[in-house]
Amino acid sequence: MNIQIINGPNLNLLGVREKSIYGSADFESYLAELKANFPDVNISYFQSNVEGEIINKLHEVGFNFDGIVLNAGAYTHTSIAIADAIAAINTPVIEVHISNVYKREEFRHHSMLAASCKGVIAGFGMHSYRLGIESLLLKY
């Protein structure tokens, strides 16, 4: 099974930005843990602060991967273009968030992407990614 993790803007700063919200672990360390926990799954990782690059990655893997775990960061709340890209591909996408976006600012309570995604997981810290992968492994 091939799963692509895509992280959006500012998630390259995990471990150093707003630790009270996002924790002190960097994503690369957590990625190693994910790969160890899912040895039979090929997990690829991509991060970009650029909306168009995220769309290009969705197009690239969206017809030949088994699943995508997407944390689009702030683009979750603003990007019709990413929502359209998700709707255009065949690969199921799980929207994930490290923080519980519903306990934060009002503008974070709405996702432009959720309607195009298979499901949404939020508020479990870095474990939101693990839960996203586990949901893709389920046959439903």
PDB file of C-alpha atoms in Angstrom:
ATOM      1  CA  MET A   1       0.000   0.000   0.000  1.00  0.00           C
ATOM      2  CA  ASN A   2       1.250   3.475  -0.938  1.00  0.00           C
ATOM      3  CA  ILE A   3       0.208   6.448   1.174  1.00  0.00           C
ATOM      4  CA  GLN A   4       1.240  10.038   0.562  1.00  0.00           C
ATOM      5  CA  ILE A   5       1.358  12.507   3.451  1.00  0.00           C
ATOM      6  CA  ILE A   6       1.083  16.126   2.342  1.00  0.00           C
ATOM      7  CA  ASN A   7       1.709  18.995   4.753  1.00  0.00           C
ATOM      8  CA  GLY A   8       0.884  22.570   3.877  1.00  0.00           C
ATOM      9  CA  PRO A   9       2.122  25.984   4.923  1.00  0.00           C
ATOM     10  CA  ASN A  10       4.146  26.531   8.087  1.00  0.00           C
ATOM     11  CA  LEU A  11       4.153  22.824   8.970  1.00  0.00           C
ATOM     12  CA  ASN A  12       7.842  22.770   8.081  1.00  0.00           C
ATOM     13  CA  LEU A  13       8.227  24.662  11.386  1.00  0.00           C
ATOM     14  CA  LEU A  14       6.760  21.918  13.583  1.00  0.00           C
ATOM     15  CA  GLY A  15       8.805  21.570  16.735  1.00  0.00           C
ATOM     16  CA  VAL A  16       9.725  25.254  16.805  1.00  0.00           C
ATOM     17  CA  ARG A  17       6.466  27.138  16.179  1.00  0.00           C
ATOM     18  CA  GLU A  18       3.702  27.633  18.708  1.00  0.00           C
ATOM     19  CA  LYS A  19       4.683  24.639  20.814  1.00  0.00           C
ATOM     20  CA  SER A  20       1.666  25.094  23.074  1.00  0.00           C
ATOM     21  CA  ILE A  21      -0.542  24.273  20.064  1.00  0.00           C
ATOM     22  CA  TYR A  22       1.624  21.989  17.909  1.00  0.00           C
ATOM     23  CA  GLY A  23       3.996  20.366  20.386  1.00  0.00           C
ATOM     24  CA  SER A  24       7.780  20.215  20.397  1.00  0.00           C
ATOM     25  CA  ALA A  25       8.371  17.333  17.961  1.00  0.00           C
ATOM     26  CA  ASP A  26       9.487  17.985  14.410  1.00  0.00           C
ATOM     27  CA  PHE A  27       7.629  16.134  11.662  1.00  0.00           C
ATOM     28  CA  GLU A  28      10.627  14.225  10.327  1.00  0.00           C
ATOM     29  CA  SER A  29      11.061  12.486  13.711  1.00  0.00           C
ATOM     30  CA  TYR A  30       7.391  11.592  13.798  1.00  0.00           C
ATOM     31  CA  LEU A  31       7.562  10.369  10.196  1.00  0.00           C
ATOM     32  CA  ALA A  32      10.245   7.854  11.204  1.00  0.00           C
ATOM     33  CA  GLU A  33       7.924   6.642  13.962  1.00  0.00           C
ATOM     34  CA  LEU A  34       5.035   6.296  11.501  1.00  0.00           C
ATOM     35  CA  LYS A  35       7.165   4.263   9.096  1.00  0.00           C
ATOM     36  CA  ALA A  36       8.252   1.979  11.945  1.00  0.00           C
ATOM     37  CA  ASN A  37       4.618   1.503  13.046  1.00  0.00           C
ATOM     38  CA  PHE A  38       3.442   0.680   9.511  1.00  0.00           C
ATOM     39  CA  PRO A  39       6.252  -1.459   8.036  1.00  0.00           C
ATOM     40  CA  ASP A  40       4.009  -2.877   5.290  1.00  0.00           C
ATOM     41  CA  VAL A  41       2.974   0.573   4.059  1.00  0.00           C
ATOM     42  CA  ASN A  42       5.108   2.724   1.782  1.00  0.00           C
ATOM     43  CA  ILE A  43       4.703   6.207   3.293  1.00  0.00           C
ATOM     44  CA  SER A  44       5.888   9.148   1.197  1.00  0.00           C
ATOM     45  CA  TYR A  45       6.113  12.681   2.534  1.00  0.00           C
ATOM     46  CA  PHE A  46       5.794  16.088   0.889  1.00  0.00           C
ATOM     47  CA  GLN A  47       5.582  19.565   2.423  1.00  0.00           C
ATOM     48  CA  SER A  48       5.082  22.892   0.717  1.00  0.00           C
ATOM     49  CA  ASN A  49       4.157  26.411   1.703  1.00  0.00           C
ATOM     50  CA  VAL A  50       2.885  26.983  -1.854  1.00  0.00           C
ATOM     51  CA  GLU A  51      -0.731  26.227  -2.775  1.00  0.00           C
ATOM     52  CA  GLY A  52       0.044  25.335  -6.398  1.00  0.00           C
ATOM     53  CA  GLU A  53       2.727  22.833  -5.376  1.00  0.00           C
ATOM     54  CA  ILE A  54       0.219  21.076  -3.103  1.00  0.00           C
ATOM     55  CA  ILE A  55      -2.237  20.897  -6.002  1.00  0.00           C
ATOM     56  CA  ASN A  56       0.480  19.527  -8.291  1.00  0.00           C
ATOM     57  CA  LYS A  57       1.333  16.823  -5.735  1.00  0.00           C
ATOM     58  CA  LEU A  58      -2.348  15.847  -5.408  1.00  0.00           C
ATOM     59  CA  HIS A  59      -2.529  15.521  -9.209  1.00  0.00           C
ATOM     60  CA  GLU A  60       0.714  13.531  -9.303  1.00  0.00           C
ATOM     61  CA  VAL A  61      -0.288  10.886  -6.752  1.00  0.00           C
ATOM     62  CA  GLY A  62      -4.073  11.111  -6.964  1.00  0.00           C
ATOM     63  CA  PHE A  63      -4.517   8.352  -9.513  1.00  0.00           C
ATOM     64  CA  ASN A  64      -1.898   5.801  -8.466  1.00  0.00           C
ATOM     65  CA  PHE A  65      -1.579   5.937  -4.645  1.00  0.00           C
ATOM     66  CA  ASP A  66      -3.872   4.097  -2.244  1.00  0.00           C
ATOM     67  CA  GLY A  67      -4.454   7.053   0.051  1.00  0.00           C
ATOM     68  CA  ILE A  68      -3.467  10.605   0.918  1.00  0.00           C
ATOM     69  CA  VAL A  69      -3.241  12.115   4.398  1.00  0.00           C
ATOM     70  CA  LEU A  70      -3.468  15.879   3.967  1.00  0.00           C
ATOM     71  CA  ASN A  71      -2.823  18.615   6.507  1.00  0.00           C
ATOM     72  CA  ALA A  72      -3.324  21.675   4.332  1.00  0.00           C
ATOM     73  CA  GLY A  73      -2.745  24.053   7.249  1.00  0.00           C
ATOM     74  CA  ALA A  74      -4.397  27.433   6.732  1.00  0.00           C
ATOM     75  CA  TYR A  75      -5.292  26.491   3.132  1.00  0.00           C
ATOM     76  CA  THR A  76      -7.933  24.234   4.705  1.00  0.00           C
ATOM     77  CA  HIS A  77     -10.005  27.324   5.400  1.00  0.00           C
ATOM     78  CA  THR A  78      -9.373  29.236   2.180  1.00  0.00           C
ATOM     79  CA  SER A  79      -8.538  27.045  -0.812  1.00  0.00           C
ATOM     80  CA  ILE A  80     -11.272  26.206  -3.257  1.00  0.00           C
ATOM     81  CA  ALA A  81      -8.477  25.210  -5.655  1.00  0.00           C
ATOM     82  CA  ILE A  82      -7.207  22.456  -3.311  1.00  0.00           C
ATOM     83  CA  ALA A  83     -10.805  21.312  -2.730  1.00  0.00           C
ATOM     84  CA  ASP A  84     -11.283  21.071  -6.492  1.00  0.00           C
ATOM     85  CA  ALA A  85      -8.032  19.109  -6.841  1.00  0.00           C
ATOM     86  CA  ILE A  86      -9.187  16.622  -4.187  1.00  0.00           C
ATOM     87  CA  ALA A  87     -12.546  16.233  -5.946  1.00  0.00           C
ATOM     88  CA  ALA A  88     -10.793  15.630  -9.280  1.00  0.00           C
ATOM     89  CA  ILE A  89      -8.649  12.677  -8.178  1.00  0.00           C
ATOM     90  CA  ASN A  90      -9.516   9.037  -7.472  1.00  0.00           C
ATOM     91  CA  THR A  91      -7.341   8.473  -4.403  1.00  0.00           C
ATOM     92  CA  PRO A  92      -9.161   8.898  -1.074  1.00  0.00           C
ATOM     93  CA  VAL A  93      -7.973  11.851   0.997  1.00  0.00           C
ATOM     94  CA  ILE A  94      -8.137  12.114   4.780  1.00  0.00           C
ATOM     95  CA  GLU A  95      -7.971  15.690   6.087  1.00  0.00           C
ATOM     96  CA  VAL A  96      -5.979  15.880   9.323  1.00  0.00           C
ATOM     97  CA  HIS A  97      -5.162  18.590  11.844  1.00  0.00           C
ATOM     98  CA  ILE A  98      -2.772  18.448  14.767  1.00  0.00           C
ATOM     99  CA  SER A  99      -4.814  20.846  16.876  1.00  0.00           C
ATOM    100  CA  ASN A 100      -8.528  20.756  17.559  1.00  0.00           C
ATOM    101  CA  VAL A 101      -9.476  23.479  15.103  1.00  0.00           C
ATOM    102  CA  TYR A 102     -12.920  23.761  16.735  1.00  0.00           C
ATOM    103  CA  LYS A 103     -11.335  25.028  19.976  1.00  0.00           C
ATOM    104  CA  ARG A 104      -9.510  27.757  18.102  1.00  0.00           C
ATOM    105  CA  GLU A 105     -10.454  30.923  16.213  1.00  0.00           C
ATOM    106  CA  GLU A 106     -13.857  30.963  14.522  1.00  0.00           C
ATOM    107  CA  PHE A 107     -12.396  31.110  10.994  1.00  0.00           C
ATOM    108  CA  ARG A 108     -10.754  27.714  11.603  1.00  0.00           C
ATOM    109  CA  HIS A 109     -14.129  26.065  12.226  1.00  0.00           C
ATOM    110  CA  HIS A 110     -14.889  25.813   8.512  1.00  0.00           C
ATOM    111  CA  SER A 111     -13.025  23.564   6.098  1.00  0.00           C
ATOM    112  CA  MET A 112     -13.211  24.235   2.377  1.00  0.00           C
ATOM    113  CA  LEU A 113     -11.756  20.731   1.856  1.00  0.00           C
ATOM    114  CA  ALA A 114     -13.849  18.463   4.080  1.00  0.00           C
ATOM    115  CA  ALA A 115     -16.685  17.902   1.602  1.00  0.00           C
ATOM    116  CA  SER A 116     -14.193  16.492  -0.917  1.00  0.00           C
ATOM    117  CA  CYS A 117     -12.397  14.281   1.620  1.00  0.00           C
ATOM    118  CA  LYS A 118     -13.194  10.770   2.802  1.00  0.00           C
ATOM    119  CA  GLY A 119     -12.998  11.965   6.419  1.00  0.00           C
ATOM    120  CA  VAL A 120     -11.547  14.503   8.843  1.00  0.00           C
ATOM    121  CA  ILE A 121      -9.409  13.892  11.938  1.00  0.00           C
ATOM    122  CA  ALA A 122      -8.488  16.765  14.257  1.00  0.00           C
ATOM    123  CA  GLY A 123      -7.115  17.391  17.696  1.00  0.00           C
ATOM    124  CA  PHE A 124      -4.960  14.348  18.431  1.00  0.00           C
ATOM    125  CA  GLY A 125      -1.595  16.024  18.021  1.00  0.00           C
ATOM    126  CA  MET A 126       0.796  14.258  15.681  1.00  0.00           C
ATOM    127  CA  HIS A 127      -1.236  11.098  16.217  1.00  0.00           C
ATOM    128  CA  SER A 128      -3.830  12.583  13.870  1.00  0.00           C
ATOM    129  CA  TYR A 129      -1.553  11.359  11.047  1.00  0.00           C
ATOM    130  CA  ARG A 130      -1.478   7.809  12.476  1.00  0.00           C
ATOM    131  CA  LEU A 131      -5.251   7.836  12.776  1.00  0.00           C
ATOM    132  CA  GLY A 132      -5.468   9.055   9.177  1.00  0.00           C
ATOM    133  CA  ILE A 133      -3.312   6.168   7.972  1.00  0.00           C
ATOM    134  CA  GLU A 134      -5.286   3.679  10.047  1.00  0.00           C
ATOM    135  CA  SER A 135      -8.534   4.962   8.516  1.00  0.00           C
ATOM    136  CA  LEU A 136      -7.118   4.415   5.027  1.00  0.00           C
ATOM    137  CA  LEU A 137      -6.238   0.833   5.957  1.00  0.00           C
ATOM    138  CA  LEU A 138      -9.877   0.097   6.869  1.00  0.00           C
ATOM    139  CA  LYS A 139     -12.025  -1.478   4.190  1.00  0.00           C
ATOM    140  CA  TYR A 140     -15.274   0.457   4.299  1.00  0.00           C
TER     141      TYR A 140
END
